[in-house]
Amino acid sequence: MVTTDDEITRRLEERDSARSARRAQAAGTVGELARRHAGLAERLAGLERELGEVLAAAGDVIDVPELAEVTDVPAAELTRWRDQAAKPARGGKRKRPGIAKNNGSLSKDTSAATAPRAAPESAGDGGVASS
């Protein structure tokens, strides 16, 4: 006997329900872990900024090698934190030089710089300018 369409649909839904439940659980777990990760990364970035500020401020009384020696923190880590604090935060979107407001034309400042250059004329001196 041939199975009815309703019975086929019921069987498929029964098989898919277990898979759907596992998919929903996996997606929920990944979402929660990603949120926790983002929160920890934000806290870590703040802590690294604070470390850098303290290192930069204390630089006139204690240097990185001495701090590394007394704290057992690698000098490379201390230097990285200090240098990150010294860098200004990048603001805004970087602009591509030479492109005028979305029309794709070159600005007058970069047209000469991007134009193909002619090969130097050889005057029997191998292309070297003489004084």
mmCIF file of C-alpha atoms in Angstrom:
data_model
loop_
_atom_site.group_PDB
_atom_site.id
_atom_site.type_symbol
_atom_site.label_atom_id
_atom_site.label_comp_id
_atom_site.label_asym_id
_atom_site.label_seq_id
_atom_site.Cartn_x
_atom_site.Cartn_y
_atom_site.Cartn_z
ATOM 1 C CA MET A 1 0.000 0.000 0.000
ATOM 2 C CA VAL A 2 1.217 3.539 -0.823
ATOM 3 C CA THR A 3 1.590 6.031 2.005
ATOM 4 C CA THR A 4 -0.659 9.089 1.884
ATOM 5 C CA ASP A 5 0.696 12.623 1.471
ATOM 6 C CA ASP A 6 -0.385 13.478 5.015
ATOM 7 C CA GLU A 7 1.497 10.497 6.432
ATOM 8 C CA ILE A 8 4.635 11.406 4.445
ATOM 9 C CA THR A 9 4.453 14.989 5.735
ATOM 10 C CA ARG A 10 3.973 13.773 9.326
ATOM 11 C CA ARG A 11 6.968 11.429 9.089
ATOM 12 C CA LEU A 12 9.191 14.165 7.628
ATOM 13 C CA GLU A 13 8.150 16.642 10.312
ATOM 14 C CA GLU A 14 8.882 14.047 12.983
ATOM 15 C CA ARG A 15 12.387 13.477 11.617
ATOM 16 C CA ASP A 16 13.044 17.191 11.149
ATOM 17 C CA SER A 17 11.858 18.174 14.628
ATOM 18 C CA ALA A 18 14.845 16.532 16.338
ATOM 19 C CA ARG A 19 17.228 18.225 13.874
ATOM 20 C CA SER A 20 15.472 21.579 14.302
ATOM 21 C CA ALA A 21 15.754 21.330 18.074
ATOM 22 C CA ARG A 22 19.495 20.624 17.832
ATOM 23 C CA ARG A 23 19.966 23.487 15.354
ATOM 24 C CA ALA A 24 18.099 25.891 17.635
ATOM 25 C CA GLN A 25 20.162 24.766 20.623
ATOM 26 C CA ALA A 26 23.439 25.157 18.701
ATOM 27 C CA ALA A 27 22.475 28.607 17.413
ATOM 28 C CA GLY A 28 21.415 29.737 20.879
ATOM 29 C CA THR A 29 24.637 28.490 22.454
ATOM 30 C CA VAL A 30 26.804 30.127 19.776
ATOM 31 C CA GLY A 31 24.896 33.392 20.152
ATOM 32 C CA GLU A 32 25.317 33.408 23.929
ATOM 33 C CA LEU A 33 29.021 32.560 23.747
ATOM 34 C CA ALA A 34 29.584 35.246 21.106
ATOM 35 C CA ARG A 35 27.886 37.843 23.334
ATOM 36 C CA ARG A 36 30.060 36.778 26.275
ATOM 37 C CA HIS A 37 33.156 36.910 24.061
ATOM 38 C CA ALA A 38 32.327 40.431 22.870
ATOM 39 C CA GLY A 39 31.820 41.596 26.452
ATOM 40 C CA LEU A 40 35.109 40.107 27.595
ATOM 41 C CA ALA A 41 36.956 41.522 24.579
ATOM 42 C CA GLU A 42 35.583 44.968 25.392
ATOM 43 C CA ARG A 43 36.658 44.658 29.029
ATOM 44 C CA LEU A 44 40.104 43.421 27.967
ATOM 45 C CA ALA A 45 40.540 46.336 25.543
ATOM 46 C CA GLY A 46 39.661 48.753 28.344
ATOM 47 C CA LEU A 47 42.115 47.079 30.696
ATOM 48 C CA GLU A 48 44.869 47.244 28.058
ATOM 49 C CA ARG A 49 44.150 50.961 27.511
ATOM 50 C CA GLU A 50 44.398 51.553 31.245
ATOM 51 C CA LEU A 51 47.662 49.614 31.445
ATOM 52 C CA GLY A 52 49.063 51.675 28.595
ATOM 53 C CA GLU A 53 48.069 54.946 30.213
ATOM 54 C CA VAL A 54 49.706 53.949 33.496
ATOM 55 C CA LEU A 55 52.862 52.818 31.695
ATOM 56 C CA ALA A 56 53.046 56.049 29.719
ATOM 57 C CA ALA A 57 52.478 58.179 32.822
ATOM 58 C CA ALA A 58 55.080 56.296 34.856
ATOM 59 C CA GLY A 59 57.696 56.356 32.109
ATOM 60 C CA ASP A 60 59.578 59.215 33.715
ATOM 61 C CA VAL A 61 60.151 57.265 36.951
ATOM 62 C CA ILE A 62 60.452 53.631 35.807
ATOM 63 C CA ASP A 63 61.283 52.213 32.406
ATOM 64 C CA VAL A 64 59.967 49.116 30.675
ATOM 65 C CA PRO A 65 63.001 46.860 31.312
ATOM 66 C CA GLU A 66 62.916 47.573 35.040
ATOM 67 C CA LEU A 67 59.139 47.060 35.178
ATOM 68 C CA ALA A 68 59.534 43.772 33.335
ATOM 69 C CA GLU A 69 62.170 42.682 35.814
ATOM 70 C CA VAL A 70 60.190 43.512 38.949
ATOM 71 C CA THR A 71 56.762 42.400 37.699
ATOM 72 C CA ASP A 72 57.720 39.305 35.664
ATOM 73 C CA VAL A 73 55.620 40.727 32.825
ATOM 74 C CA PRO A 74 57.419 40.385 29.486
ATOM 75 C CA ALA A 75 58.905 43.670 28.265
ATOM 76 C CA ALA A 76 57.314 43.094 24.860
ATOM 77 C CA GLU A 77 53.851 43.100 26.451
ATOM 78 C CA LEU A 78 54.589 46.214 28.483
ATOM 79 C CA THR A 79 55.934 47.973 25.403
ATOM 80 C CA ARG A 80 52.911 46.997 23.324
ATOM 81 C CA TRP A 81 50.490 48.317 25.935
ATOM 82 C CA ARG A 82 52.447 51.532 26.361
ATOM 83 C CA ASP A 83 52.723 52.107 22.613
ATOM 84 C CA GLN A 84 49.018 51.437 22.072
ATOM 85 C CA ALA A 85 48.174 54.125 24.628
ATOM 86 C CA ALA A 86 50.459 56.589 22.852
ATOM 87 C CA LYS A 87 48.757 56.120 19.471
ATOM 88 C CA PRO A 88 45.867 58.449 18.726
ATOM 89 C CA ALA A 89 42.598 56.680 18.064
ATOM 90 C CA ARG A 90 41.714 56.541 14.399
ATOM 91 C CA GLY A 91 38.582 58.455 13.764
ATOM 92 C CA GLY A 92 36.196 58.202 10.899
ATOM 93 C CA LYS A 93 36.419 56.478 7.611
ATOM 94 C CA ARG A 94 39.630 56.669 5.624
ATOM 95 C CA LYS A 95 39.344 58.567 2.390
ATOM 96 C CA ARG A 96 41.049 57.380 -0.751
ATOM 97 C CA PRO A 97 43.307 60.130 -2.087
ATOM 98 C CA GLY A 98 42.657 61.398 -5.579
ATOM 99 C CA ILE A 99 39.046 60.342 -5.933
ATOM 100 C CA ALA A 100 36.624 63.238 -6.047
ATOM 101 C CA LYS A 101 33.288 62.701 -4.298
ATOM 102 C CA ASN A 102 32.082 59.400 -5.747
ATOM 103 C CA ASN A 103 32.290 60.416 -9.407
ATOM 104 C CA GLY A 104 35.480 58.489 -10.007
ATOM 105 C CA SER A 105 37.358 61.430 -11.500
ATOM 106 C CA LEU A 106 40.852 62.236 -10.393
ATOM 107 C CA SER A 107 41.492 65.380 -8.444
ATOM 108 C CA LYS A 108 43.987 67.919 -9.721
ATOM 109 C CA ASP A 109 46.397 66.905 -6.949
ATOM 110 C CA THR A 110 46.771 63.318 -8.076
ATOM 111 C CA SER A 111 46.285 63.453 -11.834
ATOM 112 C CA ALA A 112 49.956 64.196 -12.477
ATOM 113 C CA ALA A 113 51.064 61.633 -9.921
ATOM 114 C CA THR A 114 49.045 58.854 -11.516
ATOM 115 C CA ALA A 115 49.676 59.747 -15.144
ATOM 116 C CA PRO A 116 52.041 57.369 -16.940
ATOM 117 C CA ARG A 117 55.567 58.690 -17.036
ATOM 118 C CA ALA A 118 57.588 58.877 -20.189
ATOM 119 C CA ALA A 119 60.852 56.973 -20.318
ATOM 120 C CA PRO A 120 63.878 59.217 -19.775
ATOM 121 C CA GLU A 121 65.493 60.354 -22.963
ATOM 122 C CA SER A 122 68.894 58.940 -23.474
ATOM 123 C CA ALA A 123 71.400 61.618 -24.386
ATOM 124 C CA GLY A 124 74.319 59.290 -24.565
ATOM 125 C CA ASP A 125 74.876 59.588 -20.822
ATOM 126 C CA GLY A 126 72.871 56.505 -19.797
ATOM 127 C CA GLY A 127 69.975 58.612 -18.538
ATOM 128 C CA VAL A 128 72.091 60.182 -15.824
ATOM 129 C CA ALA A 129 71.743 63.925 -15.421
ATOM 130 C CA SER A 130 74.961 65.866 -15.544
ATOM 131 C CA SER A 131 75.755 69.028 -13.632
#
